[in-house]
mmCIF file of C-alpha atoms and ligand atoms in Angstrom:
data_model
loop_
_atom_site.group_PDB
_atom_site.id
_atom_site.type_symbol
_atom_site.label_atom_id
_atom_site.label_comp_id
_atom_site.label_asym_id
_atom_site.label_seq_id
_atom_site.Cartn_x
_atom_site.Cartn_y
_atom_site.Cartn_z
ATOM 1 C CA UNK A 1 70.849 24.094 -82.848
ATOM 2 C CA UNK A 2 69.651 24.363 -79.119
ATOM 3 C CA UNK A 3 69.171 27.413 -77.180
ATOM 4 C CA UNK A 4 68.956 27.574 -73.496
ATOM 5 C CA UNK A 5 66.744 29.913 -71.482
ATOM 6 C CA UNK A 6 66.744 31.250 -68.147
ATOM 7 C CA UNK A 7 63.281 32.869 -66.993
ATOM 8 C CA UNK A 8 63.164 35.150 -64.068
ATOM 9 C CA UNK A 9 59.403 34.778 -62.849
ATOM 10 C CA UNK A 10 58.432 36.654 -59.938
ATOM 11 C CA UNK A 11 55.190 35.827 -57.569
ATOM 12 C CA UNK A 12 53.565 38.696 -56.496
ATOM 13 C CA UNK A 13 50.598 40.649 -53.810
ATOM 14 C CA UNK A 14 47.461 40.653 -55.862
ATOM 15 C CA UNK A 15 47.069 44.357 -56.074
ATOM 16 C CA UNK A 16 43.467 43.454 -56.507
ATOM 17 C CA UNK A 17 42.918 42.898 -53.015
ATOM 18 C CA UNK A 18 45.301 44.679 -51.142
ATOM 19 C CA UNK A 19 44.329 44.796 -47.177
ATOM 20 C CA UNK A 20 45.655 46.892 -44.126
ATOM 21 C CA UNK A 21 48.220 44.822 -43.468
ATOM 22 C CA UNK A 22 49.733 45.552 -46.757
ATOM 23 C CA UNK A 23 52.411 47.569 -45.382
ATOM 24 C CA UNK A 24 55.046 45.957 -42.056
ATOM 25 C CA UNK A 25 55.950 48.612 -39.271
ATOM 26 C CA UNK A 26 60.004 48.976 -41.390
ATOM 27 C CA UNK A 27 57.922 49.857 -44.264
ATOM 28 C CA UNK A 28 58.707 47.213 -46.117
ATOM 29 C CA UNK A 29 56.149 44.543 -47.922
ATOM 30 C CA UNK A 30 53.977 42.440 -45.575
ATOM 31 C CA UNK A 31 54.330 39.692 -48.016
ATOM 32 C CA UNK A 32 53.180 36.733 -45.973
ATOM 33 C CA UNK A 33 49.775 38.350 -45.070
ATOM 34 C CA UNK A 34 48.369 39.145 -48.964
ATOM 35 C CA UNK A 35 46.814 37.046 -51.415
ATOM 36 C CA UNK A 36 49.175 35.993 -54.203
ATOM 37 C CA UNK A 37 49.615 35.539 -58.275
ATOM 38 C CA UNK A 38 51.931 35.043 -60.639
ATOM 39 C CA UNK A 39 52.832 38.372 -62.442
ATOM 40 C CA UNK A 40 51.361 38.325 -65.282
ATOM 41 C CA UNK A 41 53.591 39.976 -67.716
ATOM 42 C CA UNK A 42 56.000 37.041 -66.751
ATOM 43 C CA UNK A 43 53.374 34.429 -68.091
ATOM 44 C CA UNK A 44 54.171 35.731 -71.639
ATOM 45 C CA UNK A 45 58.022 36.009 -70.401
ATOM 46 C CA UNK A 46 57.962 32.075 -70.233
ATOM 47 C CA UNK A 47 56.036 31.134 -73.107
ATOM 48 C CA UNK A 48 58.508 33.185 -75.409
ATOM 49 C CA UNK A 49 61.176 31.139 -73.856
ATOM 50 C CA UNK A 50 58.490 27.881 -73.967
ATOM 51 C CA UNK A 51 58.310 28.975 -77.855
ATOM 52 C CA UNK A 52 61.795 29.402 -78.931
ATOM 53 C CA UNK A 53 62.058 25.973 -76.976
ATOM 54 C CA UNK A 54 59.644 24.262 -79.127
ATOM 55 C CA UNK A 55 60.835 26.220 -82.473
ATOM 56 C CA UNK A 56 64.541 25.928 -81.964
ATOM 57 C CA UNK A 57 65.378 23.234 -79.232
ATOM 58 C CA UNK A 58 66.961 24.236 -76.171
ATOM 59 C CA UNK A 59 66.043 24.215 -72.551
ATOM 60 C CA UNK A 60 63.993 26.581 -70.893
ATOM 61 C CA UNK A 61 65.442 26.954 -66.545
ATOM 62 C CA UNK A 62 63.578 29.629 -64.603
ATOM 63 C CA UNK A 63 64.363 30.962 -61.401
ATOM 64 C CA UNK A 64 62.119 32.915 -58.498
ATOM 65 C CA UNK A 65 63.762 35.161 -55.651
ATOM 66 C CA UNK A 66 61.010 35.092 -52.959
ATOM 67 C CA UNK A 67 59.818 32.963 -49.740
ATOM 68 C CA UNK A 68 58.979 29.005 -49.897
ATOM 69 C CA UNK A 69 55.385 30.298 -50.649
ATOM 70 C CA UNK A 70 56.997 31.198 -54.069
ATOM 71 C CA UNK A 71 57.673 27.707 -55.054
ATOM 72 C CA UNK A 72 54.013 27.958 -56.637
ATOM 73 C CA UNK A 73 54.758 30.158 -59.478
ATOM 74 C CA UNK A 74 57.806 26.930 -60.234
ATOM 75 C CA UNK A 75 55.043 24.691 -59.856
ATOM 76 C CA UNK A 76 52.833 26.589 -62.466
ATOM 77 C CA UNK A 77 56.423 26.754 -64.587
ATOM 78 C CA UNK A 78 56.614 23.252 -64.457
ATOM 79 C CA UNK A 79 52.974 22.934 -65.757
ATOM 80 C CA UNK A 80 53.008 24.943 -68.890
ATOM 81 C CA UNK A 81 56.662 23.124 -69.888
ATOM 82 C CA UNK A 82 59.530 24.678 -68.020
ATOM 83 C CA UNK A 83 62.579 22.234 -67.654
ATOM 84 C CA UNK A 84 64.368 23.525 -64.789
ATOM 85 C CA UNK A 85 63.661 25.081 -61.878
ATOM 86 C CA UNK A 86 64.663 26.807 -59.472
ATOM 87 C CA UNK A 87 63.761 28.945 -55.815
ATOM 88 C CA UNK A 88 66.141 31.650 -54.278
ATOM 89 C CA UNK A 89 65.030 31.981 -50.999
ATOM 90 C CA UNK A 90 67.075 33.172 -47.754
ATOM 91 C CA UNK A 91 65.760 35.802 -44.968
ATOM 92 C CA UNK A 92 69.117 38.195 -45.573
ATOM 93 C CA UNK A 93 67.517 38.591 -49.522
ATOM 94 C CA UNK A 94 64.462 39.833 -47.341
ATOM 95 C CA UNK A 95 63.244 43.562 -48.766
ATOM 96 C CA UNK A 96 65.014 43.976 -51.106
ATOM 97 C CA UNK A 97 64.877 46.602 -53.417
ATOM 98 C CA UNK A 98 66.277 46.531 -58.017
ATOM 99 C CA UNK A 99 69.349 47.366 -57.124
ATOM 100 C CA UNK A 100 69.958 44.299 -54.929
ATOM 101 C CA UNK A 101 67.222 41.937 -56.526
ATOM 102 C CA UNK A 102 68.615 42.552 -59.565
ATOM 103 C CA UNK A 103 72.589 41.941 -58.068
ATOM 104 C CA UNK A 104 70.942 38.567 -57.206
ATOM 105 C CA UNK A 105 69.118 37.004 -60.269
ATOM 106 C CA UNK A 106 72.680 38.831 -62.051
ATOM 107 C CA UNK A 107 74.456 36.133 -59.364
ATOM 108 C CA UNK A 108 71.319 33.453 -60.045
ATOM 109 C CA UNK A 109 71.455 33.177 -63.846
ATOM 110 C CA UNK A 110 75.816 33.563 -63.327
ATOM 111 C CA UNK A 111 75.618 30.182 -61.428
ATOM 112 C CA UNK A 112 73.255 29.002 -63.602
ATOM 113 C CA UNK A 113 75.060 29.925 -66.857
ATOM 114 C CA UNK A 114 75.579 27.922 -70.466
ATOM 115 C CA UNK A 115 72.940 30.618 -71.398
ATOM 116 C CA UNK A 116 71.611 32.826 -74.517
ATOM 117 C CA UNK A 117 68.216 34.063 -73.717
ATOM 118 C CA UNK A 118 66.659 35.567 -70.039
ATOM 119 C CA UNK A 119 63.480 36.449 -70.523
ATOM 120 C CA UNK A 120 61.851 39.397 -68.290
ATOM 121 C CA UNK A 121 58.669 40.767 -67.712
ATOM 122 C CA UNK A 122 58.446 44.188 -68.215
ATOM 123 C CA UNK A 123 57.205 44.443 -64.653
ATOM 124 C CA UNK A 124 55.548 43.622 -61.736
ATOM 125 C CA UNK A 125 52.287 44.580 -61.278
ATOM 126 C CA UNK A 126 53.597 45.279 -57.102
ATOM 127 C CA UNK A 127 57.202 47.499 -57.615
ATOM 128 C CA UNK A 128 56.043 48.821 -61.061
ATOM 129 C CA UNK A 129 59.440 50.273 -61.530
ATOM 130 C CA UNK A 130 60.623 47.790 -64.920
ATOM 131 C CA UNK A 131 63.639 47.992 -63.474
ATOM 132 C CA UNK A 132 64.975 44.465 -63.104
ATOM 133 C CA UNK A 133 65.397 43.163 -65.918
ATOM 134 C CA UNK A 134 67.471 46.288 -67.624
ATOM 135 C CA UNK A 135 69.473 46.339 -64.907
ATOM 136 C CA UNK A 136 70.085 42.565 -64.480
ATOM 137 C CA UNK A 137 71.758 43.122 -67.919
ATOM 138 C CA UNK A 138 73.537 45.835 -66.627
ATOM 139 C CA UNK A 139 75.797 43.723 -63.595
ATOM 140 C CA UNK A 140 75.652 40.479 -66.608
ATOM 141 C CA UNK A 141 77.725 42.564 -68.911
ATOM 142 C CA UNK A 142 74.610 41.740 -71.833
ATOM 143 C CA UNK A 143 72.837 43.705 -74.392
ATOM 144 C CA UNK A 144 69.138 43.866 -73.372
ATOM 145 C CA UNK A 145 66.211 44.484 -75.960
ATOM 146 C CA UNK A 146 62.828 45.526 -73.607
ATOM 147 C CA UNK A 147 59.082 45.465 -74.009
ATOM 148 C CA UNK A 148 59.449 42.372 -76.879
ATOM 149 C CA UNK A 149 55.912 41.856 -79.056
ATOM 150 C CA UNK A 150 56.893 39.462 -81.050
ATOM 151 C CA UNK A 151 59.984 37.180 -81.520
ATOM 152 C CA UNK A 152 60.487 36.818 -85.346
ATOM 153 C CA UNK A 153 63.739 34.752 -85.470
ATOM 154 C CA UNK A 154 66.990 33.053 -84.429
ATOM 155 C CA UNK A 155 69.590 32.641 -87.391
ATOM 156 C CA UNK A 156 73.162 32.091 -86.538
ATOM 157 C CA UNK A 157 72.671 33.348 -82.462
ATOM 158 C CA UNK A 158 70.915 36.331 -84.066
ATOM 159 C CA UNK A 159 68.107 37.392 -82.687
ATOM 160 C CA UNK A 160 65.477 39.460 -84.499
ATOM 161 C CA UNK A 161 62.831 40.962 -82.725
ATOM 162 C CA UNK A 162 59.761 43.796 -82.488
ATOM 163 C CA UNK A 163 59.316 45.914 -79.618
ATOM 164 C CA UNK A 164 56.857 47.697 -79.132
ATOM 165 C CA UNK A 165 57.879 51.412 -78.373
ATOM 166 C CA UNK A 166 54.342 52.808 -77.353
ATOM 167 C CA UNK A 167 53.696 54.638 -81.015
ATOM 168 C CA UNK A 168 55.002 51.762 -83.032
ATOM 169 C CA UNK A 169 56.908 49.707 -83.765
ATOM 170 C CA UNK A 170 60.678 49.256 -84.029
ATOM 171 C CA UNK A 171 62.287 45.836 -85.235
ATOM 172 C CA UNK A 172 65.454 45.443 -83.856
ATOM 173 C CA UNK A 173 68.865 42.392 -84.443
ATOM 174 C CA UNK A 174 70.530 41.331 -81.148
ATOM 175 C CA UNK A 175 73.640 38.867 -81.569
ATOM 176 C CA UNK A 176 73.088 36.092 -78.633
ATOM 177 C CA UNK A 177 73.506 36.500 -75.273
ATOM 178 C CA UNK A 178 71.345 39.047 -74.328
ATOM 179 C CA UNK A 179 68.441 39.598 -71.951
ATOM 180 C CA UNK A 180 65.607 40.547 -73.139
ATOM 181 C CA UNK A 181 61.597 42.413 -70.898
ATOM 182 C CA UNK A 182 58.204 40.707 -72.411
ATOM 183 C CA UNK A 183 54.869 42.343 -72.891
ATOM 184 C CA UNK A 184 51.657 41.013 -71.874
ATOM 185 C CA UNK A 185 50.812 42.266 -75.585
ATOM 186 C CA UNK A 186 53.339 38.973 -76.832
ATOM 187 C CA UNK A 187 50.478 36.545 -77.621
ATOM 188 C CA UNK A 188 48.583 33.977 -75.969
ATOM 189 C CA UNK A 189 50.403 32.285 -73.176
ATOM 190 C CA UNK A 190 49.329 27.904 -72.783
ATOM 191 C CA UNK A 191 47.734 26.766 -70.172
ATOM 192 C CA UNK A 192 48.832 24.487 -67.303
ATOM 193 C CA UNK A 193 48.560 20.807 -69.188
ATOM 194 C CA UNK A 194 46.960 18.426 -67.677
ATOM 195 C CA UNK A 195 49.475 15.678 -68.235
ATOM 196 C CA UNK A 196 52.130 17.700 -66.362
ATOM 197 C CA UNK A 197 50.141 19.423 -63.296
ATOM 198 C CA UNK A 198 49.312 15.370 -62.142
ATOM 199 C CA UNK A 199 53.076 15.055 -63.286
ATOM 200 C CA UNK A 200 54.284 17.898 -61.129
ATOM 201 C CA UNK A 201 51.554 19.170 -58.222
ATOM 202 C CA UNK A 202 53.677 17.247 -55.645
ATOM 203 C CA UNK A 203 56.854 18.648 -56.389
ATOM 204 C CA UNK A 204 58.099 20.743 -53.430
ATOM 205 C CA UNK A 205 61.311 22.506 -52.415
ATOM 206 C CA UNK A 206 63.331 21.507 -48.992
ATOM 207 C CA UNK A 207 61.486 24.577 -46.975
ATOM 208 C CA UNK A 208 58.078 22.929 -48.160
ATOM 209 C CA UNK A 209 58.822 20.152 -46.710
ATOM 210 C CA UNK A 210 60.463 21.415 -43.255
ATOM 211 C CA UNK A 211 57.433 23.274 -42.291
ATOM 212 C CA UNK A 212 54.860 20.087 -43.653
ATOM 213 C CA UNK A 213 56.645 17.960 -41.378
ATOM 214 C CA UNK A 214 57.642 20.817 -38.279
ATOM 215 C CA UNK A 215 53.272 21.201 -39.115
ATOM 216 C CA UNK A 216 52.422 17.593 -38.473
ATOM 217 C CA UNK A 217 55.321 17.002 -35.591
ATOM 218 C CA UNK A 218 54.239 19.899 -33.267
ATOM 219 C CA UNK A 219 55.947 21.344 -30.739
ATOM 220 C CA UNK A 220 57.825 17.896 -29.140
ATOM 221 C CA UNK A 221 59.382 17.201 -32.633
ATOM 222 C CA UNK A 222 63.610 17.259 -31.813
ATOM 223 C CA UNK A 223 64.851 19.082 -34.766
ATOM 224 C CA UNK A 224 66.704 16.056 -35.236
ATOM 225 C CA UNK A 225 63.651 14.563 -36.086
ATOM 226 C CA UNK A 226 62.403 17.039 -38.330
ATOM 227 C CA UNK A 227 65.686 16.687 -40.138
ATOM 228 C CA UNK A 228 65.734 12.823 -40.933
ATOM 229 C CA UNK A 229 61.646 13.082 -41.967
ATOM 230 C CA UNK A 230 62.557 15.683 -43.590
ATOM 231 C CA UNK A 231 65.539 13.820 -45.391
ATOM 232 C CA UNK A 232 63.256 10.849 -45.407
ATOM 233 C CA UNK A 233 60.625 12.569 -47.997
ATOM 234 C CA UNK A 234 63.610 14.559 -49.960
ATOM 235 C CA UNK A 235 64.590 11.255 -50.916
ATOM 236 C CA UNK A 236 61.343 9.830 -52.000
ATOM 237 C CA UNK A 237 60.240 13.084 -53.880
ATOM 238 C CA UNK A 238 64.699 12.964 -55.722
ATOM 239 C CA UNK A 239 63.890 9.046 -56.857
ATOM 240 C CA UNK A 240 61.003 10.231 -58.541
ATOM 241 C CA UNK A 241 62.159 13.663 -60.337
ATOM 242 C CA UNK A 242 59.903 15.971 -57.847
ATOM 243 C CA UNK A 243 62.214 16.974 -55.934
ATOM 244 C CA UNK A 244 62.986 21.090 -56.943
ATOM 245 C CA UNK A 245 65.757 22.664 -56.296
ATOM 246 C CA UNK A 246 66.445 25.067 -53.990
ATOM 247 C CA UNK A 247 69.406 27.691 -53.095
ATOM 248 C CA UNK A 248 70.123 30.842 -50.926
ATOM 249 C CA UNK A 249 72.654 33.309 -51.131
ATOM 250 C CA UNK A 250 75.564 31.022 -50.576
ATOM 251 C CA UNK A 251 75.294 28.937 -53.073
ATOM 252 C CA UNK A 252 75.535 32.238 -55.499
ATOM 253 C CA UNK A 253 78.456 33.401 -53.890
ATOM 254 C CA UNK A 254 76.360 36.540 -53.780
ATOM 255 C CA UNK A 255 78.050 38.822 -51.540
ATOM 256 C CA UNK A 256 75.854 39.692 -48.097
ATOM 257 C CA UNK A 257 76.557 43.916 -48.554
ATOM 258 C CA UNK A 258 74.391 44.140 -51.897
ATOM 259 C CA UNK A 259 72.012 42.143 -50.977
ATOM 260 C CA UNK A 260 68.129 42.806 -48.842
ATOM 261 C CA UNK A 261 68.280 46.438 -46.500
ATOM 262 C CA UNK A 262 71.878 46.200 -46.650
ATOM 263 C CA UNK A 263 71.824 46.078 -50.389
ATOM 264 C CA UNK A 264 68.827 48.474 -50.880
ATOM 265 C CA UNK A 265 68.720 52.499 -51.337
ATOM 266 C CA UNK A 266 65.485 52.357 -51.604
ATOM 267 C CA UNK A 267 62.737 52.640 -49.231
ATOM 268 C CA UNK A 268 59.162 52.231 -49.822
ATOM 269 C CA UNK A 269 57.905 54.895 -47.417
ATOM 270 C CA UNK A 270 54.272 53.506 -47.702
ATOM 271 C CA UNK A 271 51.527 51.534 -49.501
ATOM 272 C CA UNK A 272 47.981 52.724 -49.993
ATOM 273 C CA UNK A 273 45.816 51.547 -52.068
ATOM 274 C CA UNK A 274 44.140 54.680 -54.800
ATOM 275 C CA UNK A 275 40.450 54.723 -54.257
ATOM 276 C CA UNK A 276 38.635 57.577 -56.598
ATOM 277 C CA UNK A 277 35.971 59.340 -54.819
ATOM 278 C CA UNK A 278 34.737 62.455 -56.751
ATOM 279 C CA UNK A 279 31.411 61.563 -58.239
ATOM 280 C CA UNK A 280 29.532 63.038 -60.692
ATOM 281 C CA UNK A 281 31.800 64.744 -63.261
ATOM 282 C CA UNK A 282 33.494 68.700 -64.547
ATOM 283 C CA UNK A 283 32.915 69.259 -67.587
ATOM 284 C CA UNK A 284 35.660 71.351 -68.328
ATOM 285 C CA UNK A 285 35.568 74.104 -71.848
ATOM 286 C CA UNK A 286 38.040 72.798 -74.924
ATOM 287 C CA UNK A 287 40.073 76.083 -74.748
ATOM 288 C CA UNK A 288 43.561 77.229 -73.155
ATOM 289 C CA UNK A 289 42.209 77.981 -69.897
ATOM 290 C CA UNK A 290 40.196 75.515 -69.664
ATOM 291 C CA UNK A 291 43.023 72.637 -69.865
ATOM 292 C CA UNK A 292 45.160 74.573 -67.603
ATOM 293 C CA UNK A 293 41.769 74.578 -64.622
ATOM 294 C CA UNK A 294 42.144 70.726 -65.499
ATOM 295 C CA UNK A 295 45.688 70.107 -64.992
ATOM 296 C CA UNK A 296 45.752 72.366 -61.809
ATOM 297 C CA UNK A 297 42.643 70.310 -61.065
ATOM 298 C CA UNK A 298 44.590 66.832 -61.215
ATOM 299 C CA UNK A 299 47.744 68.500 -59.191
ATOM 300 C CA UNK A 300 45.521 69.436 -56.498
ATOM 301 C CA UNK A 301 44.457 65.518 -56.042
ATOM 302 C CA UNK A 302 47.655 63.877 -56.863
ATOM 303 C CA UNK A 303 46.243 62.267 -60.379
ATOM 304 C CA UNK A 304 48.856 63.676 -61.891
ATOM 305 C CA UNK A 305 52.968 65.197 -60.674
HETATM 306 C C1 FAD B 401 54.823 49.407 -53.820
HETATM 307 C C2 FAD B 401 55.996 49.501 -53.773
HETATM 308 C C3 FAD B 401 57.174 50.007 -54.669
HETATM 309 C C4 FAD B 401 58.401 49.661 -54.364
HETATM 310 N N1 FAD B 401 58.951 51.048 -55.307
HETATM 311 C C5 FAD B 401 59.559 50.272 -55.730
HETATM 312 C C6 FAD B 401 61.199 51.160 -55.434
HETATM 313 O O1 FAD B 401 60.311 52.697 -56.370
HETATM 314 N N2 FAD B 401 62.419 51.176 -56.437
HETATM 315 C C7 FAD B 401 62.853 49.973 -56.285
HETATM 316 O O2 FAD B 401 64.490 50.433 -56.137
HETATM 317 N N3 FAD B 401 61.839 48.998 -55.301
HETATM 318 C C8 FAD B 401 60.901 49.662 -55.242
HETATM 319 N N4 FAD B 401 59.901 48.145 -54.604
HETATM 320 C C9 FAD B 401 60.900 47.270 -54.467
HETATM 321 C C10 FAD B 401 60.604 45.740 -55.409
HETATM 322 O O3 FAD B 401 59.160 45.905 -55.305
HETATM 323 C C11 FAD B 401 61.889 44.771 -55.431
HETATM 324 O O4 FAD B 401 62.891 45.555 -55.198
HETATM 325 C C12 FAD B 401 61.294 44.058 -56.379
HETATM 326 O O5 FAD B 401 62.723 42.818 -55.890
HETATM 327 C C13 FAD B 401 61.562 44.072 -57.661
HETATM 328 O O6 FAD B 401 61.154 45.704 -58.018
HETATM 329 P P1 FAD B 401 59.576 45.734 -58.602
HETATM 330 O O7 FAD B 401 58.521 44.771 -58.499
HETATM 331 O O8 FAD B 401 59.584 46.708 -59.451
HETATM 332 O O9 FAD B 401 59.811 44.397 -60.701
HETATM 333 P P2 FAD B 401 60.317 44.540 -61.304
HETATM 334 O O10 FAD B 401 61.738 45.401 -62.174
HETATM 335 O O11 FAD B 401 58.987 45.653 -62.607
HETATM 336 O O12 FAD B 401 60.268 43.416 -62.104
HETATM 337 C C14 FAD B 401 60.736 43.681 -64.066
HETATM 338 C C15 FAD B 401 60.930 41.713 -63.632
HETATM 339 O O13 FAD B 401 61.938 41.179 -63.039
HETATM 340 C C16 FAD B 401 62.350 40.692 -62.878
HETATM 341 N N5 FAD B 401 61.595 40.574 -61.199
HETATM 342 C C17 FAD B 401 61.841 41.003 -60.479
HETATM 343 N N6 FAD B 401 61.268 40.648 -59.505
HETATM 344 C C18 FAD B 401 62.070 39.614 -59.850
HETATM 345 C C19 FAD B 401 61.838 38.422 -57.980
HETATM 346 N N7 FAD B 401 61.790 38.561 -57.031
HETATM 347 N N8 FAD B 401 62.266 37.388 -58.828
HETATM 348 C C20 FAD B 401 62.589 36.733 -59.772
HETATM 349 N N9 FAD B 401 62.523 37.724 -61.087
HETATM 350 C C21 FAD B 401 62.289 39.103 -60.216
HETATM 351 C C22 FAD B 401 60.816 39.448 -63.852
HETATM 352 O O14 FAD B 401 60.309 39.167 -64.639
HETATM 353 C C23 FAD B 401 59.809 40.941 -63.632
HETATM 354 O O15 FAD B 401 58.919 40.859 -63.910
HETATM 355 C C24 FAD B 401 58.711 48.692 -54.043
HETATM 356 C C25 FAD B 401 57.608 47.669 -53.724
HETATM 357 C C26 FAD B 401 57.009 47.779 -53.595
HETATM 358 C C27 FAD B 401 55.312 46.829 -53.386
#
């Protein structure tokens, strides 16, 4: 019996290389200025979905919400074995916090439909909230299993999952459909397959074609010319199965009051790299007073609390 999985993957700023341009004056993340990477936990979410398909049959569909540049992680998913990828891009979704992000992803999952699993990473390395998966499950009205470390078995639409709860494991059974968040300790991820890289490296979403045609045409080219050339290139890609799906908020019937800044009660005040400056070390006597002093020091320099 085949199982259909939807995987939510995020392109994230490479937090190991945060620069002074990370934040815009309005407190939103300046994603265009930062080098980006595939959110590490999401690579494991993809791997678990591909493993389900390899063991029991079915399909793997990947969705990512982000700027057109996020098409890079979707191509990476195709290189690793995904069957279908969808970019959800819309300026009206910019600056969405986790509430808005999970609402939009829930609308996208409903629009894809016919799924047995929704796989998310445990958390994204930029927002680091681990909130989107559970919030999305809530909006979809389906059960959730977080912190998957191994999918043990799948039988009669019931999944048996080992989850890591920090100080041990828990084995749970859950009826499908279910949303699962995956840990980065859930085994090895398969590398991109050279044959698939050759096949999909020219795959594009519409927004990338528009940007390429506009850049090639320069200032003198009329919007109608751009449109005609974009359509010609899209037709060529479609004929080769290389035109990637691109959806906006209208395509998923999203209610705009739940999207973007309008739908986001959270305001990110400031993002900064914490650089530990203290040289040398402090000797702490193993006494109650010693521990109390240590905790006070860690609170004072904002390492704790
Ligand atoms: C430094 C910083 C702090 C922030 N703090 C908060 C905060 O406290 N509260 C808040 O509401 N927002 C916060 N945000 C905004 C938050 O990053 C975004 O809302 C984001 O879209 C989702 O939250 P997250 O990055 O924490 O994702 P998480 O909840 O950690 O993501 C979990 C999983 O959800 C899926 N997912 C998340 N985003 C997407 C996406 N765009 N496309 C596809 N799948 C996705 C992935 O599978 C991912 O592994 C913060 C952003 C930054 C940069």
